[in-house]
Amino acid sequence: MKRILVTGATGQIGSELVPALRYKYGNRNVIAAGHKRTPQKEFLEEGPYITLDVTGFESINKVVQDYHIDTIFHLAALLSAVAEQNPQAAWKINMEGLYNVLEVSRKNGCSVFFPSSIGAFGPSTPSVSTPQDTIQRPNTIYGVCKVSGELLCDYYFTRFRVDTRGIRFPGLISHKTPPGGGTTDYAVEIFYHAIQEKRYECFLKEDTYLDMMYMPDAIRSAIELMETDPNRLKHRNAFNITAVSFSPADLASYIKKFIPEFSISYKVDAVRQSIADSWPRHMDDSAARDEWGWKPQYNLENLTRDMIDRLSEK
Ligand code: AKB
């Protein structure tokens, strides 16, 4: 990795991945690309930022050639709940965008990181200790795009030798940029509400268990996977990784340790609940641990403390 393009750079993952990559590889070598015309101030101050529509092959191709890109972190996508409101747009952005990135990479010899998700699984997948290789019959457009994306990335590797690698992210928790339109968003919103109002109305049932991860672990995982010697990788795409599995009730009781007056109530959103019910409760991430040394650093205790400290400072 010498010259890197990050699509979807202003989103939840991108806004933390870009600074981490710039720190490691140099500000001028990491090109942040998003659909926003006015991104975060530091994006413009610290390195190149460009407006990019990933549904256009030519515009991606031009950026890759103009900036001599060798690696693309392709993050631009609609998240699960918002994708369900507009499946046609989700297919266009999530699938056409990935196809264009893979084609540009095939033509220009780039490596590609593709973030898959727990959303790539469905109701018939074993929900506890979900194996690396298992049944994937998702019933959401987000999941259909993710599993198709995993397969397409595998295909581009075996057929064209494009160096594709990917991770199935769990719900991601971060204090920097709020997520937009996901099913696991409650686990971020709850902190803002706990600090500001001391109460939160949750849109998932109290006992909905899902895999989760603190953003610093997620950022490190993406960079570590892309830096791994390819000869060590048997799976390449779509590694299960997790840090912790908890329910809204578990998270609320940890927050109460730091904010004793905090209370939670539940008003279930049927769409997001049914999406969450179709996802694993806890994945087996031993393939990632064995093949490239994945190991999380944050658990429920230290992520809760850090979120509260960081958001309170804000
Ligand atoms: C979402 O909830 O859509 C995402 C995900 C788990 O992929 N956070």
PDB file of C-alpha atoms and ligand atoms in Angstrom:
ATOM      1  CA  MET A   1       0.000   0.000   0.000  1.00  0.00           C
ATOM      2  CA  LYS A   2       1.590   3.245  -1.135  1.00  0.00           C
ATOM      3  CA  ARG A   3      -1.146   5.358  -2.723  1.00  0.00           C
ATOM      4  CA  ILE A   4      -4.571   4.750  -1.231  1.00  0.00           C
ATOM      5  CA  LEU A   5      -8.116   5.771  -2.213  1.00  0.00           C
ATOM      6  CA  VAL A   6     -10.880   5.601   0.396  1.00  0.00           C
ATOM      7  CA  THR A   7     -14.438   5.790  -0.971  1.00  0.00           C
ATOM      8  CA  GLY A   8     -17.266   6.650   1.428  1.00  0.00           C
ATOM      9  CA  ALA A   9     -14.604   8.561   3.345  1.00  0.00           C
ATOM     10  CA  THR A  10     -16.981  10.856   5.218  1.00  0.00           C
ATOM     11  CA  GLY A  11     -19.021   7.988   6.677  1.00  0.00           C
ATOM     12  CA  GLN A  12     -18.743   6.268  10.047  1.00  0.00           C
ATOM     13  CA  ILE A  13     -15.751   4.049   9.185  1.00  0.00           C
ATOM     14  CA  GLY A  14     -14.119   6.345   6.631  1.00  0.00           C
ATOM     15  CA  SER A  15     -13.887   9.350   8.909  1.00  0.00           C
ATOM     16  CA  GLU A  16     -11.629   7.336  11.247  1.00  0.00           C
ATOM     17  CA  LEU A  17      -9.888   5.167   8.658  1.00  0.00           C
ATOM     18  CA  VAL A  18      -8.633   8.139   6.602  1.00  0.00           C
ATOM     19  CA  PRO A  19      -6.730   9.773   9.523  1.00  0.00           C
ATOM     20  CA  ALA A  20      -5.323   6.378  10.574  1.00  0.00           C
ATOM     21  CA  LEU A  21      -4.069   5.663   7.047  1.00  0.00           C
ATOM     22  CA  ARG A  22      -2.701   9.191   6.648  1.00  0.00           C
ATOM     23  CA  TYR A  23      -0.802   8.843   9.921  1.00  0.00           C
ATOM     24  CA  LYS A  24       0.791   5.616   8.661  1.00  0.00           C
ATOM     25  CA  TYR A  25       1.239   6.237   4.955  1.00  0.00           C
ATOM     26  CA  GLY A  26       1.503  10.047   4.750  1.00  0.00           C
ATOM     27  CA  ASN A  27      -1.201  12.681   4.272  1.00  0.00           C
ATOM     28  CA  ARG A  28      -0.631  13.190   0.540  1.00  0.00           C
ATOM     29  CA  ASN A  29      -0.779   9.436  -0.154  1.00  0.00           C
ATOM     30  CA  VAL A  30      -4.335   8.912   1.092  1.00  0.00           C
ATOM     31  CA  ILE A  31      -7.085  10.342  -1.098  1.00  0.00           C
ATOM     32  CA  ALA A  32     -10.399  10.705   0.710  1.00  0.00           C
ATOM     33  CA  ALA A  33     -13.424  10.471  -1.603  1.00  0.00           C
ATOM     34  CA  GLY A  34     -17.033  11.065  -0.662  1.00  0.00           C
ATOM     35  CA  HIS A  35     -20.294  12.321  -2.096  1.00  0.00           C
ATOM     36  CA  LYS A  36     -20.307  15.420   0.150  1.00  0.00           C
ATOM     37  CA  ARG A  37     -19.082  18.653  -1.376  1.00  0.00           C
ATOM     38  CA  THR A  38     -18.114  20.026   2.043  1.00  0.00           C
ATOM     39  CA  PRO A  39     -16.587  17.266   4.162  1.00  0.00           C
ATOM     40  CA  GLN A  40     -15.050  17.442   7.645  1.00  0.00           C
ATOM     41  CA  LYS A  41     -12.597  20.338   7.891  1.00  0.00           C
ATOM     42  CA  GLU A  42      -9.572  18.117   8.629  1.00  0.00           C
ATOM     43  CA  PHE A  43     -10.107  16.125   5.436  1.00  0.00           C
ATOM     44  CA  LEU A  44      -9.436  19.235   3.409  1.00  0.00           C
ATOM     45  CA  GLU A  45      -6.651  20.518   5.621  1.00  0.00           C
ATOM     46  CA  GLU A  46      -4.679  17.296   5.992  1.00  0.00           C
ATOM     47  CA  GLY A  47      -4.727  15.749   2.527  1.00  0.00           C
ATOM     48  CA  PRO A  48      -6.546  15.427  -0.789  1.00  0.00           C
ATOM     49  CA  TYR A  49     -10.345  15.211  -0.759  1.00  0.00           C
ATOM     50  CA  ILE A  50     -12.431  14.664  -3.874  1.00  0.00           C
ATOM     51  CA  THR A  51     -16.142  14.353  -4.584  1.00  0.00           C
ATOM     52  CA  LEU A  52     -16.805  10.965  -6.160  1.00  0.00           C
ATOM     53  CA  ASP A  53     -19.914   9.098  -7.316  1.00  0.00           C
ATOM     54  CA  VAL A  54     -19.075   5.386  -7.173  1.00  0.00           C
ATOM     55  CA  THR A  55     -21.822   4.526  -9.662  1.00  0.00           C
ATOM     56  CA  GLY A  56     -19.671   6.072 -12.408  1.00  0.00           C
ATOM     57  CA  PHE A  57     -16.840   3.817 -13.672  1.00  0.00           C
ATOM     58  CA  GLU A  58     -15.058   6.627 -15.526  1.00  0.00           C
ATOM     59  CA  SER A  59     -14.846   8.952 -12.531  1.00  0.00           C
ATOM     60  CA  ILE A  60     -13.314   6.209 -10.342  1.00  0.00           C
ATOM     61  CA  ASN A  61     -10.928   5.236 -13.138  1.00  0.00           C
ATOM     62  CA  LYS A  62      -9.801   8.854 -13.569  1.00  0.00           C
ATOM     63  CA  VAL A  63      -9.069   9.308  -9.857  1.00  0.00           C
ATOM     64  CA  VAL A  64      -7.114   6.029  -9.748  1.00  0.00           C
ATOM     65  CA  GLN A  65      -5.020   7.064 -12.739  1.00  0.00           C
ATOM     66  CA  ASP A  66      -4.574  10.735 -11.769  1.00  0.00           C
ATOM     67  CA  TYR A  67      -3.387   9.848  -8.252  1.00  0.00           C
ATOM     68  CA  HIS A  68      -1.520   6.594  -9.152  1.00  0.00           C
ATOM     69  CA  ILE A  69      -3.639   4.609  -6.693  1.00  0.00           C
ATOM     70  CA  ASP A  70      -2.567   1.047  -5.815  1.00  0.00           C
ATOM     71  CA  THR A  71      -5.083   0.234  -3.042  1.00  0.00           C
ATOM     72  CA  ILE A  72      -8.794   1.055  -2.674  1.00  0.00           C
ATOM     73  CA  PHE A  73     -10.704   0.842   0.599  1.00  0.00           C
ATOM     74  CA  HIS A  74     -14.211   0.773  -0.849  1.00  0.00           C
ATOM     75  CA  LEU A  75     -16.536   1.891   1.958  1.00  0.00           C
ATOM     76  CA  ALA A  76     -19.280   3.742   0.046  1.00  0.00           C
ATOM     77  CA  ALA A  77     -22.592   1.944   0.724  1.00  0.00           C
ATOM     78  CA  LEU A  78     -26.078   2.351   2.176  1.00  0.00           C
ATOM     79  CA  LEU A  79     -26.558   0.681   5.595  1.00  0.00           C
ATOM     80  CA  SER A  80     -29.209  -1.919   6.385  1.00  0.00           C
ATOM     81  CA  ALA A  81     -32.232   0.071   7.586  1.00  0.00           C
ATOM     82  CA  VAL A  82     -31.928   2.861   5.028  1.00  0.00           C
ATOM     83  CA  ALA A  83     -31.293   0.287   2.255  1.00  0.00           C
ATOM     84  CA  GLU A  84     -34.564  -1.433   3.145  1.00  0.00           C
ATOM     85  CA  GLN A  85     -36.414   1.859   2.561  1.00  0.00           C
ATOM     86  CA  ASN A  86     -35.000   2.112  -0.965  1.00  0.00           C
ATOM     87  CA  PRO A  87     -33.813  -1.291  -2.244  1.00  0.00           C
ATOM     88  CA  GLN A  88     -33.297  -0.019  -5.794  1.00  0.00           C
ATOM     89  CA  ALA A  89     -30.908   2.709  -4.646  1.00  0.00           C
ATOM     90  CA  ALA A  90     -29.176   0.203  -2.353  1.00  0.00           C
ATOM     91  CA  TRP A  91     -28.498  -2.183  -5.233  1.00  0.00           C
ATOM     92  CA  LYS A  92     -27.217   0.664  -7.412  1.00  0.00           C
ATOM     93  CA  ILE A  93     -24.866   2.143  -4.839  1.00  0.00           C
ATOM     94  CA  ASN A  94     -23.779  -1.039  -3.055  1.00  0.00           C
ATOM     95  CA  MET A  95     -23.458  -3.381  -6.051  1.00  0.00           C
ATOM     96  CA  GLU A  96     -22.765  -1.137  -9.031  1.00  0.00           C
ATOM     97  CA  GLY A  97     -20.295   0.783  -6.886  1.00  0.00           C
ATOM     98  CA  LEU A  98     -18.416  -2.398  -5.949  1.00  0.00           C
ATOM     99  CA  TYR A  99     -18.485  -3.722  -9.520  1.00  0.00           C
ATOM    100  CA  ASN A 100     -16.989  -0.451 -10.790  1.00  0.00           C
ATOM    101  CA  VAL A 101     -14.276  -0.494  -8.132  1.00  0.00           C
ATOM    102  CA  LEU A 102     -13.373  -4.108  -8.994  1.00  0.00           C
ATOM    103  CA  GLU A 103     -13.272  -3.383 -12.720  1.00  0.00           C
ATOM    104  CA  VAL A 104     -11.120  -0.278 -12.202  1.00  0.00           C
ATOM    105  CA  SER A 105      -8.855  -2.373  -9.971  1.00  0.00           C
ATOM    106  CA  ARG A 106      -8.600  -5.137 -12.563  1.00  0.00           C
ATOM    107  CA  LYS A 107      -7.572  -2.614 -15.219  1.00  0.00           C
ATOM    108  CA  ASN A 108      -5.133  -0.676 -13.024  1.00  0.00           C
ATOM    109  CA  GLY A 109      -3.714  -3.420 -10.795  1.00  0.00           C
ATOM    110  CA  CYS A 110      -5.139  -2.168  -7.482  1.00  0.00           C
ATOM    111  CA  SER A 111      -5.786  -4.133  -4.295  1.00  0.00           C
ATOM    112  CA  VAL A 112      -9.300  -3.799  -2.829  1.00  0.00           C
ATOM    113  CA  PHE A 113     -10.659  -3.841   0.717  1.00  0.00           C
ATOM    114  CA  PHE A 114     -14.409  -4.557   0.862  1.00  0.00           C
ATOM    115  CA  PRO A 115     -16.314  -4.344   4.156  1.00  0.00           C
ATOM    116  CA  SER A 116     -18.930  -7.041   4.472  1.00  0.00           C
ATOM    117  CA  SER A 117     -21.123  -7.329   7.564  1.00  0.00           C
ATOM    118  CA  ILE A 118     -23.051  -9.579   9.939  1.00  0.00           C
ATOM    119  CA  GLY A 119     -25.841  -8.553   7.546  1.00  0.00           C
ATOM    120  CA  ALA A 120     -24.474 -11.066   5.026  1.00  0.00           C
ATOM    121  CA  PHE A 121     -26.091 -13.803   7.132  1.00  0.00           C
ATOM    122  CA  GLY A 122     -29.786 -14.617   7.380  1.00  0.00           C
ATOM    123  CA  PRO A 123     -32.370 -16.403   9.511  1.00  0.00           C
ATOM    124  CA  SER A 124     -31.216 -19.878   8.456  1.00  0.00           C
ATOM    125  CA  THR A 125     -27.579 -19.203   9.472  1.00  0.00           C
ATOM    126  CA  PRO A 126     -26.549 -20.706  12.848  1.00  0.00           C
ATOM    127  CA  SER A 127     -26.792 -17.652  15.121  1.00  0.00           C
ATOM    128  CA  VAL A 128     -24.378 -18.763  17.841  1.00  0.00           C
ATOM    129  CA  SER A 129     -20.700 -19.396  17.039  1.00  0.00           C
ATOM    130  CA  THR A 130     -21.628 -18.575  13.445  1.00  0.00           C
ATOM    131  CA  PRO A 131     -18.973 -20.399  11.397  1.00  0.00           C
ATOM    132  CA  GLN A 132     -16.723 -18.677   8.880  1.00  0.00           C
ATOM    133  CA  ASP A 133     -18.154 -20.829   6.078  1.00  0.00           C
ATOM    134  CA  THR A 134     -21.870 -21.427   6.534  1.00  0.00           C
ATOM    135  CA  ILE A 135     -25.377 -20.924   5.108  1.00  0.00           C
ATOM    136  CA  GLN A 136     -25.902 -17.361   3.832  1.00  0.00           C
ATOM    137  CA  ARG A 137     -29.490 -16.674   2.805  1.00  0.00           C
ATOM    138  CA  PRO A 138     -30.046 -13.053   3.961  1.00  0.00           C
ATOM    139  CA  ASN A 139     -33.554 -11.622   3.591  1.00  0.00           C
ATOM    140  CA  THR A 140     -32.641  -7.921   3.348  1.00  0.00           C
ATOM    141  CA  ILE A 141     -31.381  -6.036   0.292  1.00  0.00           C
ATOM    142  CA  TYR A 142     -28.364  -4.968   2.362  1.00  0.00           C
ATOM    143  CA  GLY A 143     -27.561  -8.630   3.062  1.00  0.00           C
ATOM    144  CA  VAL A 144     -28.149  -9.660  -0.549  1.00  0.00           C
ATOM    145  CA  CYS A 145     -25.668  -6.972  -1.630  1.00  0.00           C
ATOM    146  CA  LYS A 146     -23.140  -8.000   1.021  1.00  0.00           C
ATOM    147  CA  VAL A 147     -23.165 -11.710   0.172  1.00  0.00           C
ATOM    148  CA  SER A 148     -23.076 -10.919  -3.562  1.00  0.00           C
ATOM    149  CA  GLY A 149     -20.193  -8.545  -2.886  1.00  0.00           C
ATOM    150  CA  GLU A 150     -18.257 -11.229  -0.992  1.00  0.00           C
ATOM    151  CA  LEU A 151     -18.712 -13.634  -3.910  1.00  0.00           C
ATOM    152  CA  LEU A 152     -17.817 -11.020  -6.505  1.00  0.00           C
ATOM    153  CA  CYS A 153     -14.614 -10.171  -4.644  1.00  0.00           C
ATOM    154  CA  ASP A 154     -13.712 -13.879  -4.465  1.00  0.00           C
ATOM    155  CA  TYR A 155     -14.439 -14.174  -8.188  1.00  0.00           C
ATOM    156  CA  TYR A 156     -12.209 -11.224  -9.074  1.00  0.00           C
ATOM    157  CA  PHE A 157      -9.401 -12.809  -7.087  1.00  0.00           C
ATOM    158  CA  THR A 158      -9.655 -16.312  -8.564  1.00  0.00           C
ATOM    159  CA  ARG A 159     -10.495 -15.201 -12.108  1.00  0.00           C
ATOM    160  CA  PHE A 160      -8.416 -12.029 -12.507  1.00  0.00           C
ATOM    161  CA  ARG A 161      -5.971 -12.180  -9.563  1.00  0.00           C
ATOM    162  CA  VAL A 162      -7.234  -8.857  -8.190  1.00  0.00           C
ATOM    163  CA  ASP A 163      -5.958  -8.761  -4.593  1.00  0.00           C
ATOM    164  CA  THR A 164      -9.342  -8.503  -2.854  1.00  0.00           C
ATOM    165  CA  ARG A 165      -9.664  -8.811   0.929  1.00  0.00           C
ATOM    166  CA  GLY A 166     -12.562  -8.224   3.280  1.00  0.00           C
ATOM    167  CA  ILE A 167     -14.074  -8.428   6.723  1.00  0.00           C
ATOM    168  CA  ARG A 168     -17.588  -9.100   8.022  1.00  0.00           C
ATOM    169  CA  PHE A 169     -17.930  -6.205  10.452  1.00  0.00           C
ATOM    170  CA  PRO A 170     -20.255  -6.413  13.417  1.00  0.00           C
ATOM    171  CA  GLY A 171     -22.100  -3.289  14.670  1.00  0.00           C
ATOM    172  CA  LEU A 172     -19.514  -0.517  15.050  1.00  0.00           C
ATOM    173  CA  ILE A 173     -19.444   1.941  17.936  1.00  0.00           C
ATOM    174  CA  SER A 174     -17.645   5.246  17.619  1.00  0.00           C
ATOM    175  CA  HIS A 175     -17.629   8.695  19.216  1.00  0.00           C
ATOM    176  CA  LYS A 176     -16.479  10.556  16.122  1.00  0.00           C
ATOM    177  CA  THR A 177     -19.073  10.218  13.363  1.00  0.00           C
ATOM    178  CA  PRO A 178     -22.569   8.851  14.000  1.00  0.00           C
ATOM    179  CA  PRO A 179     -23.659   5.962  11.774  1.00  0.00           C
ATOM    180  CA  GLY A 180     -26.477   6.627   9.333  1.00  0.00           C
ATOM    181  CA  GLY A 181     -29.340   4.220   8.847  1.00  0.00           C
ATOM    182  CA  GLY A 182     -28.034   0.989  10.367  1.00  0.00           C
ATOM    183  CA  THR A 183     -29.739  -1.572  12.595  1.00  0.00           C
ATOM    184  CA  THR A 184     -26.961  -1.516  15.190  1.00  0.00           C
ATOM    185  CA  ASP A 185     -27.074   2.324  15.474  1.00  0.00           C
ATOM    186  CA  TYR A 186     -28.786   2.098  18.878  1.00  0.00           C
ATOM    187  CA  ALA A 187     -25.431   1.159  20.403  1.00  0.00           C
ATOM    188  CA  VAL A 188     -24.064   4.594  19.436  1.00  0.00           C
ATOM    189  CA  GLU A 189     -27.211   6.711  19.964  1.00  0.00           C
ATOM    190  CA  ILE A 190     -27.602   5.380  23.501  1.00  0.00           C
ATOM    191  CA  PHE A 191     -24.368   7.092  24.590  1.00  0.00           C
ATOM    192  CA  TYR A 192     -25.395  10.531  23.276  1.00  0.00           C
ATOM    193  CA  HIS A 193     -28.775  10.233  25.021  1.00  0.00           C
ATOM    194  CA  ALA A 194     -27.273   8.861  28.245  1.00  0.00           C
ATOM    195  CA  ILE A 195     -24.907  11.839  28.515  1.00  0.00           C
ATOM    196  CA  GLN A 196     -27.356  14.550  27.434  1.00  0.00           C
ATOM    197  CA  GLU A 197     -30.733  13.355  28.764  1.00  0.00           C
ATOM    198  CA  LYS A 198     -29.919  10.442  31.101  1.00  0.00           C
ATOM    199  CA  ARG A 199     -32.501   8.335  29.303  1.00  0.00           C
ATOM    200  CA  TYR A 200     -32.868   6.462  26.011  1.00  0.00           C
ATOM    201  CA  GLU A 201     -35.766   4.864  24.150  1.00  0.00           C
ATOM    202  CA  CYS A 202     -34.356   1.870  22.288  1.00  0.00           C
ATOM    203  CA  PHE A 203     -35.743   0.645  18.948  1.00  0.00           C
ATOM    204  CA  LEU A 204     -34.616  -2.978  19.520  1.00  0.00           C
ATOM    205  CA  LYS A 205     -35.915  -5.395  22.188  1.00  0.00           C
ATOM    206  CA  GLU A 206     -33.900  -5.540  25.393  1.00  0.00           C
ATOM    207  CA  ASP A 207     -32.649  -9.105  24.787  1.00  0.00           C
ATOM    208  CA  THR A 208     -31.483  -8.648  21.155  1.00  0.00           C
ATOM    209  CA  TYR A 209     -27.930  -9.956  21.163  1.00  0.00           C
ATOM    210  CA  LEU A 210     -25.615  -8.830  18.334  1.00  0.00           C
ATOM    211  CA  ASP A 211     -21.871  -8.780  17.734  1.00  0.00           C
ATOM    212  CA  MET A 212     -20.329  -5.335  18.284  1.00  0.00           C
ATOM    213  CA  MET A 213     -16.931  -3.679  18.098  1.00  0.00           C
ATOM    214  CA  TYR A 214     -15.310  -0.381  19.093  1.00  0.00           C
ATOM    215  CA  MET A 215     -14.085   1.643  16.106  1.00  0.00           C
ATOM    216  CA  PRO A 216     -10.338   1.622  16.957  1.00  0.00           C
ATOM    217  CA  ASP A 217     -10.412  -2.188  16.736  1.00  0.00           C
ATOM    218  CA  ALA A 218     -12.303  -2.046  13.427  1.00  0.00           C
ATOM    219  CA  ILE A 219      -9.845   0.418  11.878  1.00  0.00           C
ATOM    220  CA  ARG A 220      -6.870  -1.644  13.042  1.00  0.00           C
ATOM    221  CA  SER A 221      -8.453  -4.826  11.639  1.00  0.00           C
ATOM    222  CA  ALA A 222      -8.884  -3.358   8.142  1.00  0.00           C
ATOM    223  CA  ILE A 223      -5.312  -2.080   8.005  1.00  0.00           C
ATOM    224  CA  GLU A 224      -3.855  -5.283   9.473  1.00  0.00           C
ATOM    225  CA  LEU A 225      -5.711  -7.467   6.984  1.00  0.00           C
ATOM    226  CA  MET A 226      -4.481  -5.369   4.049  1.00  0.00           C
ATOM    227  CA  GLU A 227      -0.914  -5.510   5.371  1.00  0.00           C
ATOM    228  CA  THR A 228      -0.911  -9.285   5.901  1.00  0.00           C
ATOM    229  CA  ASP A 229       1.299 -11.464   3.718  1.00  0.00           C
ATOM    230  CA  PRO A 230      -1.213 -12.795   1.139  1.00  0.00           C
ATOM    231  CA  ASN A 231       0.320 -16.277   1.383  1.00  0.00           C
ATOM    232  CA  ARG A 232      -1.129 -16.580   4.895  1.00  0.00           C
ATOM    233  CA  LEU A 233      -4.724 -15.994   3.709  1.00  0.00           C
ATOM    234  CA  LYS A 234      -6.944 -18.948   2.916  1.00  0.00           C
ATOM    235  CA  HIS A 235     -10.223 -17.045   2.928  1.00  0.00           C
ATOM    236  CA  ARG A 236      -9.149 -13.562   1.751  1.00  0.00           C
ATOM    237  CA  ASN A 237     -12.679 -12.148   1.627  1.00  0.00           C
ATOM    238  CA  ALA A 238     -15.276 -11.780   4.291  1.00  0.00           C
ATOM    239  CA  PHE A 239     -13.501 -12.814   7.493  1.00  0.00           C
ATOM    240  CA  ASN A 240     -15.806 -13.031  10.502  1.00  0.00           C
ATOM    241  CA  ILE A 241     -14.466 -10.752  13.232  1.00  0.00           C
ATOM    242  CA  THR A 242     -16.002  -9.753  16.525  1.00  0.00           C
ATOM    243  CA  ALA A 243     -15.043  -8.161  19.828  1.00  0.00           C
ATOM    244  CA  VAL A 244     -18.082  -8.508  22.061  1.00  0.00           C
ATOM    245  CA  SER A 245     -21.698  -9.687  21.889  1.00  0.00           C
ATOM    246  CA  PHE A 246     -24.272  -7.816  23.970  1.00  0.00           C
ATOM    247  CA  SER A 247     -27.944  -6.812  24.130  1.00  0.00           C
ATOM    248  CA  PRO A 248     -29.423  -3.332  24.741  1.00  0.00           C
ATOM    249  CA  ALA A 249     -30.123  -4.353  28.360  1.00  0.00           C
ATOM    250  CA  ASP A 250     -26.461  -5.395  28.877  1.00  0.00           C
ATOM    251  CA  LEU A 251     -25.190  -2.112  27.413  1.00  0.00           C
ATOM    252  CA  ALA A 252     -27.624  -0.095  29.530  1.00  0.00           C
ATOM    253  CA  SER A 253     -26.417  -1.785  32.712  1.00  0.00           C
ATOM    254  CA  TYR A 254     -22.768  -0.970  31.869  1.00  0.00           C
ATOM    255  CA  ILE A 255     -23.672   2.666  31.141  1.00  0.00           C
ATOM    256  CA  LYS A 256     -25.413   2.825  34.531  1.00  0.00           C
ATOM    257  CA  LYS A 257     -22.115   1.970  36.202  1.00  0.00           C
ATOM    258  CA  PHE A 258     -20.804   5.309  34.926  1.00  0.00           C
ATOM    259  CA  ILE A 259     -24.077   7.299  34.866  1.00  0.00           C
ATOM    260  CA  PRO A 260     -26.203   5.867  37.711  1.00  0.00           C
ATOM    261  CA  GLU A 261     -29.285   8.018  36.880  1.00  0.00           C
ATOM    262  CA  PHE A 262     -29.462   6.560  33.348  1.00  0.00           C
ATOM    263  CA  SER A 263     -32.635   4.666  32.386  1.00  0.00           C
ATOM    264  CA  ILE A 264     -33.661   2.825  29.237  1.00  0.00           C
ATOM    265  CA  SER A 265     -37.113   2.118  27.789  1.00  0.00           C
ATOM    266  CA  TYR A 266     -38.097   0.199  24.658  1.00  0.00           C
ATOM    267  CA  LYS A 267     -40.255   1.140  21.662  1.00  0.00           C
ATOM    268  CA  VAL A 268     -39.575  -1.534  19.093  1.00  0.00           C
ATOM    269  CA  ASP A 269     -39.222  -0.617  15.431  1.00  0.00           C
ATOM    270  CA  ALA A 270     -40.583  -3.676  13.580  1.00  0.00           C
ATOM    271  CA  VAL A 271     -38.349  -3.317  10.509  1.00  0.00           C
ATOM    272  CA  ARG A 272     -35.092  -2.960  12.400  1.00  0.00           C
ATOM    273  CA  GLN A 273     -36.088  -5.657  14.913  1.00  0.00           C
ATOM    274  CA  SER A 274     -36.749  -8.153  12.138  1.00  0.00           C
ATOM    275  CA  ILE A 275     -33.401  -7.294  10.520  1.00  0.00           C
ATOM    276  CA  ALA A 276     -31.611  -7.785  13.866  1.00  0.00           C
ATOM    277  CA  ASP A 277     -33.439 -11.071  14.470  1.00  0.00           C
ATOM    278  CA  SER A 278     -32.092 -12.407  11.171  1.00  0.00           C
ATOM    279  CA  TRP A 279     -28.454 -11.668  12.142  1.00  0.00           C
ATOM    280  CA  PRO A 280     -26.051 -13.795  14.231  1.00  0.00           C
ATOM    281  CA  ARG A 281     -25.836 -13.296  17.979  1.00  0.00           C
ATOM    282  CA  HIS A 282     -22.175 -14.198  18.082  1.00  0.00           C
ATOM    283  CA  MET A 283     -19.763 -15.108  15.256  1.00  0.00           C
ATOM    284  CA  ASP A 284     -16.834 -17.488  15.393  1.00  0.00           C
ATOM    285  CA  ASP A 285     -13.825 -15.426  14.279  1.00  0.00           C
ATOM    286  CA  SER A 286     -11.166 -18.125  14.607  1.00  0.00           C
ATOM    287  CA  ALA A 287     -10.268 -18.031  10.875  1.00  0.00           C
ATOM    288  CA  ALA A 288      -9.268 -14.348  11.205  1.00  0.00           C
ATOM    289  CA  ARG A 289      -7.345 -15.104  14.406  1.00  0.00           C
ATOM    290  CA  ASP A 290      -5.486 -18.017  12.770  1.00  0.00           C
ATOM    291  CA  GLU A 291      -4.845 -16.551   9.320  1.00  0.00           C
ATOM    292  CA  TRP A 292      -3.811 -12.985  10.156  1.00  0.00           C
ATOM    293  CA  GLY A 293      -3.640 -12.727  13.926  1.00  0.00           C
ATOM    294  CA  TRP A 294      -6.884 -10.833  14.591  1.00  0.00           C
ATOM    295  CA  LYS A 295      -7.379  -9.943  18.263  1.00  0.00           C
ATOM    296  CA  PRO A 296      -9.704  -7.248  19.659  1.00  0.00           C
ATOM    297  CA  GLN A 297      -8.496  -4.835  22.353  1.00  0.00           C
ATOM    298  CA  TYR A 298     -11.827  -3.427  23.529  1.00  0.00           C
ATOM    299  CA  ASN A 299     -14.505  -5.206  25.567  1.00  0.00           C
ATOM    300  CA  LEU A 300     -17.822  -3.863  26.865  1.00  0.00           C
ATOM    301  CA  GLU A 301     -16.204  -2.350  29.970  1.00  0.00           C
ATOM    302  CA  ASN A 302     -13.392  -0.360  28.325  1.00  0.00           C
ATOM    303  CA  LEU A 303     -15.423   0.678  25.269  1.00  0.00           C
ATOM    304  CA  THR A 304     -18.212   2.028  27.498  1.00  0.00           C
ATOM    305  CA  ARG A 305     -15.728   3.984  29.606  1.00  0.00           C
ATOM    306  CA  ASP A 306     -13.985   5.426  26.544  1.00  0.00           C
ATOM    307  CA  MET A 307     -17.243   6.397  24.788  1.00  0.00           C
ATOM    308  CA  ILE A 308     -18.505   8.208  27.895  1.00  0.00           C
ATOM    309  CA  ASP A 309     -15.180   9.996  28.453  1.00  0.00           C
ATOM    310  CA  ARG A 310     -14.825  11.088  24.822  1.00  0.00           C
ATOM    311  CA  LEU A 311     -18.432  12.206  24.360  1.00  0.00           C
ATOM    312  CA  SER A 312     -18.480  14.028  27.691  1.00  0.00           C
ATOM    313  CA  GLU A 313     -15.423  16.039  26.548  1.00  0.00           C
ATOM    314  CA  LYS A 314     -17.326  17.037  23.411  1.00  0.00           C
TER     315      LYS A 314
HETATM  316  C1  AKB B   1     -25.941  -1.904  10.019  1.00  0.00           C
HETATM  317  O1  AKB B   1     -26.526  -1.978  11.119  1.00  0.00           O
HETATM  318  O2  AKB B   1     -26.510  -1.828   8.931  1.00  0.00           O
HETATM  319  C2  AKB B   1     -24.435  -1.982  10.027  1.00  0.00           C
HETATM  320  C3  AKB B   1     -23.970  -3.384   9.884  1.00  0.00           C
HETATM  321  C4  AKB B   1     -23.964  -4.286  11.042  1.00  0.00           C
HETATM  322  O3  AKB B   1     -23.587  -3.771   8.825  1.00  0.00           O
HETATM  323  N1  AKB B   1     -23.925  -1.389  11.224  1.00  0.00           N
END
